[in-house]
Coordinates of C-alpha atoms in Angstrom, one line a residue:
Chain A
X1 CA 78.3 -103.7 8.8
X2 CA 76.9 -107.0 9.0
X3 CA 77.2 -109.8 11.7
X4 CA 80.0 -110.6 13.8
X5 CA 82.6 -113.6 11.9
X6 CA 85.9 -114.2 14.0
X7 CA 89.0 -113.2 12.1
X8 CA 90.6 -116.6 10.5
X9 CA 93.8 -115.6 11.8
X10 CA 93.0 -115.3 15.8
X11 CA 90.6 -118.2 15.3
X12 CA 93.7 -120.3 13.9
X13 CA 96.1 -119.1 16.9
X14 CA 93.6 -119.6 19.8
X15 CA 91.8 -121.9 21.6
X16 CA 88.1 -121.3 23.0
X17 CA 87.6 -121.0 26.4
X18 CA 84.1 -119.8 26.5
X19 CA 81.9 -117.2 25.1
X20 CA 80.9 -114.2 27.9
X21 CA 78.5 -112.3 27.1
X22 CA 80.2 -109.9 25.1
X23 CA 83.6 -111.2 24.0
X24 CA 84.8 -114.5 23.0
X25 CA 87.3 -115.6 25.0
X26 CA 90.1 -117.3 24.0
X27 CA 93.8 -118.9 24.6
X28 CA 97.2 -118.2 22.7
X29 CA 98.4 -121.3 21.7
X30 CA 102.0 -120.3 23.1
X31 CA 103.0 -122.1 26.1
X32 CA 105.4 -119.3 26.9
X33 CA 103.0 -117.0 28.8
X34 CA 99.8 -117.7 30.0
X35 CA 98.1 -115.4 27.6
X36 CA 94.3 -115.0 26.7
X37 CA 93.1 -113.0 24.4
X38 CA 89.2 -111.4 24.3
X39 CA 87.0 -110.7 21.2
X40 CA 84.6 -108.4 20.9
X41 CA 81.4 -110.2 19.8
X42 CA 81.0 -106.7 17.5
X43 CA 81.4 -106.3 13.6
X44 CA 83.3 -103.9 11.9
X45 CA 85.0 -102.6 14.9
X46 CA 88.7 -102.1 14.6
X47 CA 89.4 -98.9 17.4
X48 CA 88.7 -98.9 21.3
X49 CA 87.0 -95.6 21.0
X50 CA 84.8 -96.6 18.3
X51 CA 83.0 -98.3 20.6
X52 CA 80.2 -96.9 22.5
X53 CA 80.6 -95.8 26.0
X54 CA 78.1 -98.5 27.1
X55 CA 79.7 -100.9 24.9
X56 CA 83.4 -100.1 26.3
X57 CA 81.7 -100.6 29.9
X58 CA 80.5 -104.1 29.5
X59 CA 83.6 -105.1 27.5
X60 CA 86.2 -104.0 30.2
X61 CA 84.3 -105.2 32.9
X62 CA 85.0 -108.8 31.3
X63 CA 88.8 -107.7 30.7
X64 CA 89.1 -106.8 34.2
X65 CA 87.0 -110.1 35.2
X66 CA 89.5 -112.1 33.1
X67 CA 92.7 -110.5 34.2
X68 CA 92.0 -110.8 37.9
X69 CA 91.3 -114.2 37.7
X70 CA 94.2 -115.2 35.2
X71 CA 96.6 -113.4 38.4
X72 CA 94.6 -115.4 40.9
X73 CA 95.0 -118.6 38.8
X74 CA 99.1 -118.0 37.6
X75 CA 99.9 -116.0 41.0
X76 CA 101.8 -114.0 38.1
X77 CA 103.9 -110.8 39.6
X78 CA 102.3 -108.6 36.7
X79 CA 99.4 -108.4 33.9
X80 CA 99.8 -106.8 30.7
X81 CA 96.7 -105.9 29.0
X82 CA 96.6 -104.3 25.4
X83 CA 94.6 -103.8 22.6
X84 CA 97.2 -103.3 19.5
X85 CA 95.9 -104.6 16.7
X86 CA 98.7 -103.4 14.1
X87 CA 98.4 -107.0 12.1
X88 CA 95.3 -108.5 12.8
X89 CA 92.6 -105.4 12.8
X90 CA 89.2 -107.0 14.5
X91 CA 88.9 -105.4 18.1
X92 CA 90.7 -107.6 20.3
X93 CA 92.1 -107.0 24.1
X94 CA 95.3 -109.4 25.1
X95 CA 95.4 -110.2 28.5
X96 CA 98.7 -112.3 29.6
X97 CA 100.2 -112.9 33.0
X98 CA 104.0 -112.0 33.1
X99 CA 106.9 -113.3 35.8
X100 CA 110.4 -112.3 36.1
X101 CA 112.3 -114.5 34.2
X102 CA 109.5 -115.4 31.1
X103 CA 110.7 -115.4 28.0
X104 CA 111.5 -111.7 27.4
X105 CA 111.0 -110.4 30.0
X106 CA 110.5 -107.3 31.2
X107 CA 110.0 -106.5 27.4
X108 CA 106.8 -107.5 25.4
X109 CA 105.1 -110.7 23.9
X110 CA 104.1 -109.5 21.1
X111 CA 106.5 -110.0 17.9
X112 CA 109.2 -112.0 20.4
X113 CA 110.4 -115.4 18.9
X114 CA 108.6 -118.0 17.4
X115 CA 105.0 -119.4 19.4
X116 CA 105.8 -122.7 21.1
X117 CA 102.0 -124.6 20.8
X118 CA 100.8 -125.8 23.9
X119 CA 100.7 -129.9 23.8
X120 CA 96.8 -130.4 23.9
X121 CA 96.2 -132.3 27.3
X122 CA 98.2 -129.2 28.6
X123 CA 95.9 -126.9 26.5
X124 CA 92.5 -128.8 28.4
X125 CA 94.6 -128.2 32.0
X126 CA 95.1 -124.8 31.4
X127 CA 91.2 -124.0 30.2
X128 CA 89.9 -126.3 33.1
X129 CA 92.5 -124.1 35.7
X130 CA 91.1 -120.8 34.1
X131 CA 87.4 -121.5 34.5
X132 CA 87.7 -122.8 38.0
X133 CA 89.9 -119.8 39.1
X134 CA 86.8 -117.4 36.9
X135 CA 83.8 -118.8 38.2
Chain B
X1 CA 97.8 -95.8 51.0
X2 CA 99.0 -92.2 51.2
X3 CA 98.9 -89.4 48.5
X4 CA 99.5 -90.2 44.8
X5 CA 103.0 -88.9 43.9
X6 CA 104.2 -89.8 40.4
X7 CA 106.8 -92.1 39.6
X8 CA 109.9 -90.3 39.1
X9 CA 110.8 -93.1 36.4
X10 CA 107.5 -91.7 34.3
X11 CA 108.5 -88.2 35.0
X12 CA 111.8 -88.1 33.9
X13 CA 111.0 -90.1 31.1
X14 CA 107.4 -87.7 29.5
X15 CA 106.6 -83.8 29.2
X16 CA 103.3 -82.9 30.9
X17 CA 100.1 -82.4 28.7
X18 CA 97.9 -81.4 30.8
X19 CA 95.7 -82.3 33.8
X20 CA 92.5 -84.7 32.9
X21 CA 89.9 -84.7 35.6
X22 CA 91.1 -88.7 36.7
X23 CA 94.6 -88.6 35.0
X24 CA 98.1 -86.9 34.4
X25 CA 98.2 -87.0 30.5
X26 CA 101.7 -86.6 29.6
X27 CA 103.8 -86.8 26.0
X28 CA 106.5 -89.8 26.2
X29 CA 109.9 -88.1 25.2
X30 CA 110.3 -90.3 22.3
X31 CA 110.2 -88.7 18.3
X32 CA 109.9 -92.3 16.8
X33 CA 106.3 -92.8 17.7
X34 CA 103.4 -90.5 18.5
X35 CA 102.9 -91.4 22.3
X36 CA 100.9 -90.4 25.3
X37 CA 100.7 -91.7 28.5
X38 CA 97.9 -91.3 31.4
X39 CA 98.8 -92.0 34.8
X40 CA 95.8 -92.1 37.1
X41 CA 96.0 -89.9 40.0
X42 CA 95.2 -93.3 42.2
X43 CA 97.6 -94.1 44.7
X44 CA 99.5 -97.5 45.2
X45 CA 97.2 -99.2 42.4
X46 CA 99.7 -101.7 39.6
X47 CA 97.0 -103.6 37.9
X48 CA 93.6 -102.1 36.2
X49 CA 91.6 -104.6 37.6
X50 CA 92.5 -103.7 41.2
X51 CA 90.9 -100.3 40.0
X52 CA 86.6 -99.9 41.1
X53 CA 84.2 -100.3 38.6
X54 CA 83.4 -96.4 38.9
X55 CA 87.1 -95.7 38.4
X56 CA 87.9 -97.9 35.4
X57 CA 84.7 -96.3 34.0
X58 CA 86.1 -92.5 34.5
X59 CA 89.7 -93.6 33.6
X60 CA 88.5 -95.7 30.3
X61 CA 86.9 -92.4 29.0
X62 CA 89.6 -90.1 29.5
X63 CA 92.0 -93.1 27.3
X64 CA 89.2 -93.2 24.8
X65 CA 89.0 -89.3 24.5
X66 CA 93.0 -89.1 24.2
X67 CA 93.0 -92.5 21.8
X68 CA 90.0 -90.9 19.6
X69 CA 92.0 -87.3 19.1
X70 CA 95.7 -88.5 19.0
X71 CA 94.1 -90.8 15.7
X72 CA 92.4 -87.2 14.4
X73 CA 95.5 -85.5 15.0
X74 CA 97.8 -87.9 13.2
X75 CA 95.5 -89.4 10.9
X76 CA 97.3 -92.6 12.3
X77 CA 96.5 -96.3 10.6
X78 CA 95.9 -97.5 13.9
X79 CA 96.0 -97.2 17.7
X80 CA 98.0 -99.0 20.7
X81 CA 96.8 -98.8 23.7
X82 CA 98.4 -100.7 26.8
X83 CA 99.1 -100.8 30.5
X84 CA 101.9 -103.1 31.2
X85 CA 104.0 -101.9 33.9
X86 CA 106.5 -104.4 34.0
X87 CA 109.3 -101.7 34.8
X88 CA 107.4 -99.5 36.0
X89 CA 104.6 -100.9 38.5
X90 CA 102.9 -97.0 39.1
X91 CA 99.5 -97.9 36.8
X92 CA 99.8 -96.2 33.9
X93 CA 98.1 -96.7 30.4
X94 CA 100.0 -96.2 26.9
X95 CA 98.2 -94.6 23.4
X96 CA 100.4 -94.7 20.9
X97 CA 99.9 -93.9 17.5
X98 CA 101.4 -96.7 14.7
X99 CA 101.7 -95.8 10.8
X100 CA 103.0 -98.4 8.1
X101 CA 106.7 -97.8 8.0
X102 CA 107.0 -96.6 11.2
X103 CA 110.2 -97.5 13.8
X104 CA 109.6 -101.6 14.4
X105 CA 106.2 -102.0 12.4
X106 CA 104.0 -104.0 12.4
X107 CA 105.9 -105.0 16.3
X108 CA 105.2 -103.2 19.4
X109 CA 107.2 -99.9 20.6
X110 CA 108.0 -101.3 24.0
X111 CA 111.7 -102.0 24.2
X112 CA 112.6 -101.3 20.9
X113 CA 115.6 -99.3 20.1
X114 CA 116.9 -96.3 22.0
X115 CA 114.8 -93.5 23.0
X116 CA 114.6 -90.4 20.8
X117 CA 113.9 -87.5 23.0
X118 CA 112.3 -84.5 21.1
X119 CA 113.6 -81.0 20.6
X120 CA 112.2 -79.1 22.8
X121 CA 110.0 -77.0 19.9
X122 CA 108.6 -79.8 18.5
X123 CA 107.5 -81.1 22.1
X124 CA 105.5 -77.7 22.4
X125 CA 104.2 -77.9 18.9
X126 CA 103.3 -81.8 19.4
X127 CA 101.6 -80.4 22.7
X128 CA 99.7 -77.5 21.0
X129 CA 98.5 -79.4 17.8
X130 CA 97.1 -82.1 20.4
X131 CA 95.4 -79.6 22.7
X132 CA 93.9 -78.4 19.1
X133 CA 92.8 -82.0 18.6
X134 CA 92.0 -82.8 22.0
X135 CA 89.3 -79.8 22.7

């Protein structure tokens, strides 16, 4: 199966926040929606339920760390979590805070419009906001 | 909190499966896409990290039972799983099974389009062949 290499395509579209233990974490560049997306640090996995139970344990214990701090940090009215996967196939859980009002909502983020790059300094903010609300 | 009752939005809108040990498993009434739904029988819980460990655990197997034989039944490309709940705040999680080709591929099946509801044999028959799957 060999070792663990980040997909080119989520490397390109994201921004590290930092590595948990099991999943890179990482920022959307799309200023739209606060919207941070979690990668398995696990090769040749493309299905939840190909992972192992104690693998699917330690991995949504960092989604639910991540999403309850991303609501803490946005004060967001609703998370969205999903693991899709229908373009980019390495394992990967989206976790994005949604308010009335956001760019399509109550519909999805995925496949709506064109991504709107965050200006970097505003990328920096929104890691340095994240970590202090996660720690 | 009170007693879980379940939304009447979800009801109206999905055939019941059957009864997991943590979670009503129900069939969305919508012939475009292969889609289940689990609601956990928690009451007054929106997000999945307001769930305990011990229940995400429970509840995370059931979705990765359903996930695993909804892909054996279909012999689907790939799996979407999701809890969003932007209409509807009961939590509830979404497996959905996504071919090539199918309605709004490779985009997501939220908000897409109008509903499709099934005649009723082919819910039974969708029901059964899962069951067969599922056991």
């Amino acid at each position: 199966m060999g070792e663990f290499v980040l997909n080119k395509q989520l490397e390109a579209d994201t921004h590290l926040v930092c590595e948990l233990q099991n999943c890179s974490l990482r920022l959307l560049d799309d200023a739209r929606w606060p919207w941070l997306v979690l990668v398995p640090r696990v090769a040749g996995i493309e299905e939840w339920h190909d992972l192992s139970k104690g693998q699917r344990i330690m991995i949504d214990d960092e989604v639910a760390r991540v999403a309850s701090a991303l609501k803490t940090m946005t004060g967001c009215e609703k998370i969205n979590i999903a693991t899709i996967g229908n373009m980019v196939r390495q394992l990967h859980i989206h976790v994005i805070a949604r308010n009335e009002g956001d760019a399509n909502w109550p519909g999805p983020v995925w496949g709506y419009g064109a991504r709107e790059p965050y200006e970097p300094e505003n990328t920096a903010s929104f890691i340095e906001a994240f970590k202090a609300s996660f720690s």
